[in-house]
Short mmCIF file of C-alpha atoms in Angstrom, two decimals:
data_model
loop_
_atom_site.label_atom_id
_atom_site.label_comp_id
_atom_site.label_asym_id
_atom_site.label_seq_id
_atom_site.Cartn_x
_atom_site.Cartn_y
_atom_site.Cartn_z
CA MET W 326 32.96 97.77 132.97
CA LEU W 327 35.52 95.42 135.16
CA ASN W 328 36.10 93.36 131.60
CA LEU W 329 37.56 96.46 130.12
CA PRO W 330 41.01 96.34 131.89
CA LEU W 331 40.93 92.63 131.70
CA ALA W 332 40.58 92.71 127.60
CA ALA W 333 43.09 95.48 127.32
CA PHE W 334 45.73 93.40 129.24
CA VAL W 335 44.87 90.21 127.00
CA LEU W 336 45.39 92.21 124.07
CA LEU W 337 48.64 93.70 125.34
CA LEU W 338 50.08 90.35 125.90
CA SER W 339 48.91 88.87 122.54
CA LEU W 340 50.77 92.04 120.94
CA CYS W 341 53.78 91.49 122.89
CA SER W 342 53.91 87.58 122.17
CA ASN W 343 53.26 88.33 118.49
CA ASN W 344 56.25 90.56 118.57
CA LEU W 345 58.57 87.99 120.10
CA PHE W 346 57.35 85.27 117.68
CA ALA W 347 57.72 87.66 114.85
CA GLN W 348 61.58 88.05 116.15
CA SER W 349 62.55 84.77 116.66
CA SER W 350 61.18 83.54 113.11
CA SER W 351 63.52 86.22 111.36
CA ASN W 352 66.58 85.67 113.52
CA SER W 353 66.47 82.01 112.16
CA THR W 354 66.03 83.16 108.42
CA GLU W 355 69.03 85.21 108.78
CA SER W 356 71.34 82.48 110.15
CA ASN W 357 71.38 81.00 106.84
CA SER W 358 73.40 84.18 105.45
CA VAL W 359 75.48 84.75 108.65
CA ASN W 360 79.21 86.06 108.14
CA SER W 361 82.21 85.23 110.50
CA ILE W 362 83.50 88.59 111.65
CA ILE W 363 87.61 88.27 111.40
CA LYS W 364 88.48 91.78 112.07
CA TYR W 365 86.23 94.46 113.38
CA SER W 366 87.05 98.20 114.37
CA ASN W 367 85.86 102.01 114.19
CA ASN W 368 87.17 105.26 113.90
CA GLY W 369 84.95 106.98 115.81
CA LYS W 370 82.94 107.81 112.93
CA LEU W 371 82.90 104.65 110.69
CA ASN W 372 82.24 101.07 111.64
CA TYR W 373 84.15 98.61 109.79
CA SER W 374 84.45 94.89 109.84
CA TYR W 375 86.25 92.16 107.57
CA THR W 376 84.43 88.81 107.34
CA LEU W 377 83.60 85.44 105.78
CA SER W 378 80.28 84.44 104.64
CA ASN W 379 79.10 80.79 104.61
CA ASN W 380 80.03 80.40 100.64
CA ASN W 381 83.62 81.47 101.27
CA GLN W 382 83.39 85.29 99.94
CA TYR W 383 85.23 87.64 101.66
CA SER W 384 84.61 91.45 102.42
CA VAL W 385 85.37 94.35 103.75
CA ASP W 386 82.26 96.48 105.07
CA VAL W 387 82.40 99.77 105.98
CA ILE W 388 79.14 101.30 107.57
CA ILE W 389 78.55 104.82 106.73
CA LYS W 390 75.85 106.71 108.92
CA ASN W 391 74.57 110.29 108.01
CA ASP W 392 76.52 112.81 110.46
CA GLN W 393 73.55 115.17 110.54
CA PHE W 394 69.96 113.27 111.27
CA ILE W 395 66.61 114.81 113.04
CA TYR W 396 64.37 112.04 113.30
CA LYS W 397 65.91 108.81 111.74
CA GLN W 398 69.43 107.85 111.52
CA GLU W 399 70.36 106.88 107.85
CA ILE W 400 72.91 104.00 107.52
CA ASP W 401 74.32 102.28 104.21
CA THR W 402 77.14 99.75 103.82
CA LEU W 403 80.15 100.29 101.59
CA GLN W 404 80.83 96.54 100.64
CA ILE W 405 84.15 95.62 98.95
CA GLN W 406 84.12 91.59 97.74
CA SER W 407 87.47 91.75 95.47
CA ALA W 408 91.30 92.18 96.08
CA GLU W 409 91.00 94.54 93.08
CA ALA W 410 88.22 96.55 94.89
CA PHE W 411 90.03 96.31 98.31
CA ALA W 412 93.20 97.60 96.74
CA LEU W 413 91.46 100.65 94.82
CA LEU W 414 89.90 101.57 98.35
CA LYS W 415 93.05 101.82 100.00
CA GLN W 416 94.84 103.62 97.43
CA ASP W 417 91.99 106.06 97.00
CA LEU W 418 91.96 106.65 100.82
CA GLN W 419 95.88 107.29 100.62
CA ASN W 420 95.26 109.96 97.88
CA ALA W 421 92.50 111.61 100.44
CA LEU W 422 95.16 111.47 103.38
CA THR W 423 97.52 113.41 100.91
CA ALA W 424 94.88 115.68 99.78
CA LEU W 425 93.97 116.37 103.56
CA GLN W 426 97.47 116.80 104.23
CA ASN W 427 98.00 118.93 101.44
CA VAL W 428 94.57 121.12 102.38
CA ASN W 429 93.29 120.27 98.72
CA PRO W 430 89.71 121.30 98.81
CA ASN W 431 88.88 120.12 95.09
CA PHE W 432 89.70 116.52 95.87
CA LYS W 433 87.11 114.39 95.02
CA ILE W 434 87.13 110.47 93.74
CA GLN W 435 83.49 108.81 92.57
CA ARG W 436 83.32 105.31 92.17
CA PRO W 437 80.64 102.53 91.52
CA ASN W 438 79.83 102.03 95.02
CA TYR W 439 81.44 104.94 97.01
CA ILE W 440 82.31 108.92 96.73
CA LEU W 441 85.21 110.42 98.39
CA ILE W 442 85.09 114.19 98.59
CA ALA W 443 87.25 116.89 100.49
CA GLU W 444 84.91 119.42 102.13
CA ASP W 445 86.04 122.79 103.87
CA LYS W 446 84.10 123.28 106.79
CA GLY W 447 85.49 126.81 107.37
CA VAL W 448 86.57 127.28 110.53
CA THR W 449 86.81 123.80 111.74
CA GLY W 450 88.76 122.90 108.99
CA LEU W 451 88.93 120.34 105.55
CA PHE W 452 87.43 116.62 106.39
CA MET W 453 87.21 113.90 103.87
CA VAL W 454 83.32 112.80 103.31
CA LEU W 455 82.89 109.19 102.60
CA SER W 456 79.44 108.57 101.21
CA ASN W 457 77.44 105.96 99.46
CA PRO W 458 77.26 106.08 95.57
CA THR W 459 74.15 108.64 95.29
CA GLY W 460 75.95 110.86 98.07
CA ALA W 461 72.54 110.75 100.13
CA ILE W 462 74.23 109.19 103.29
CA ASN W 463 77.96 110.28 104.09
CA THR W 464 80.18 110.93 107.13
CA ALA W 465 83.01 113.51 107.28
CA ASN W 466 86.09 112.33 108.57
CA THR W 467 89.43 114.04 109.88
CA LYS W 468 92.62 113.45 108.47
CA PHE W 469 93.29 111.20 111.65
CA GLN W 470 90.37 109.09 110.86
CA ILE W 471 91.08 108.90 107.84
CA ARG W 472 94.52 107.37 108.65
CA VAL W 473 93.03 105.04 111.71
CA LEU W 474 90.65 103.38 108.70
CA LEU W 475 93.79 103.17 106.28
CA GLU W 476 95.93 101.59 108.94
CA TRP W 477 93.48 98.91 110.04
CA LEU W 478 92.80 98.24 106.10
CA ASN W 479 96.55 97.59 106.04
CA THR W 480 96.65 95.18 108.61
CA ILE W 481 93.96 93.02 106.53
CA GLU W 482 95.41 90.27 103.71
CA PHE W 483 92.52 90.29 101.64
CA GLY W 484 91.31 86.53 100.95
CA LYS W 485 92.89 85.26 103.78
CA SER W 486 91.74 84.81 107.51
#
């Protein structure tokens, strides 16, 4: 009976060491695809970054998190990897900001990698919802939050560090 606590301790110790080994090995494989962050910010709802990958590919990444989650947080990333897509995103956000200022609840833009849609939440007002292409993961942003994102994007010269 005295060996049972000892056996449990040894089992726990072996499980911990296996987890540490698995974490260290997964980190070593990720180092092959590391991005250098040039700029990073957030607007209180969205996190976004401007990065340069090992293969000299520039990218703007916007992390979208579901506003309302109960058991687990769902996340998706809107990734812009060309100057044309970057300009289109900025134009779409400018149009979204105009729609919010004009209280246009019928605003909707659907692109291959994201959806922007106005959502009237009654007493709390009109929000601009940014979602992944399926619409399953989305974040509602205020006029101020869209303006902050757009101002940050305007500080980037896509394709330059």
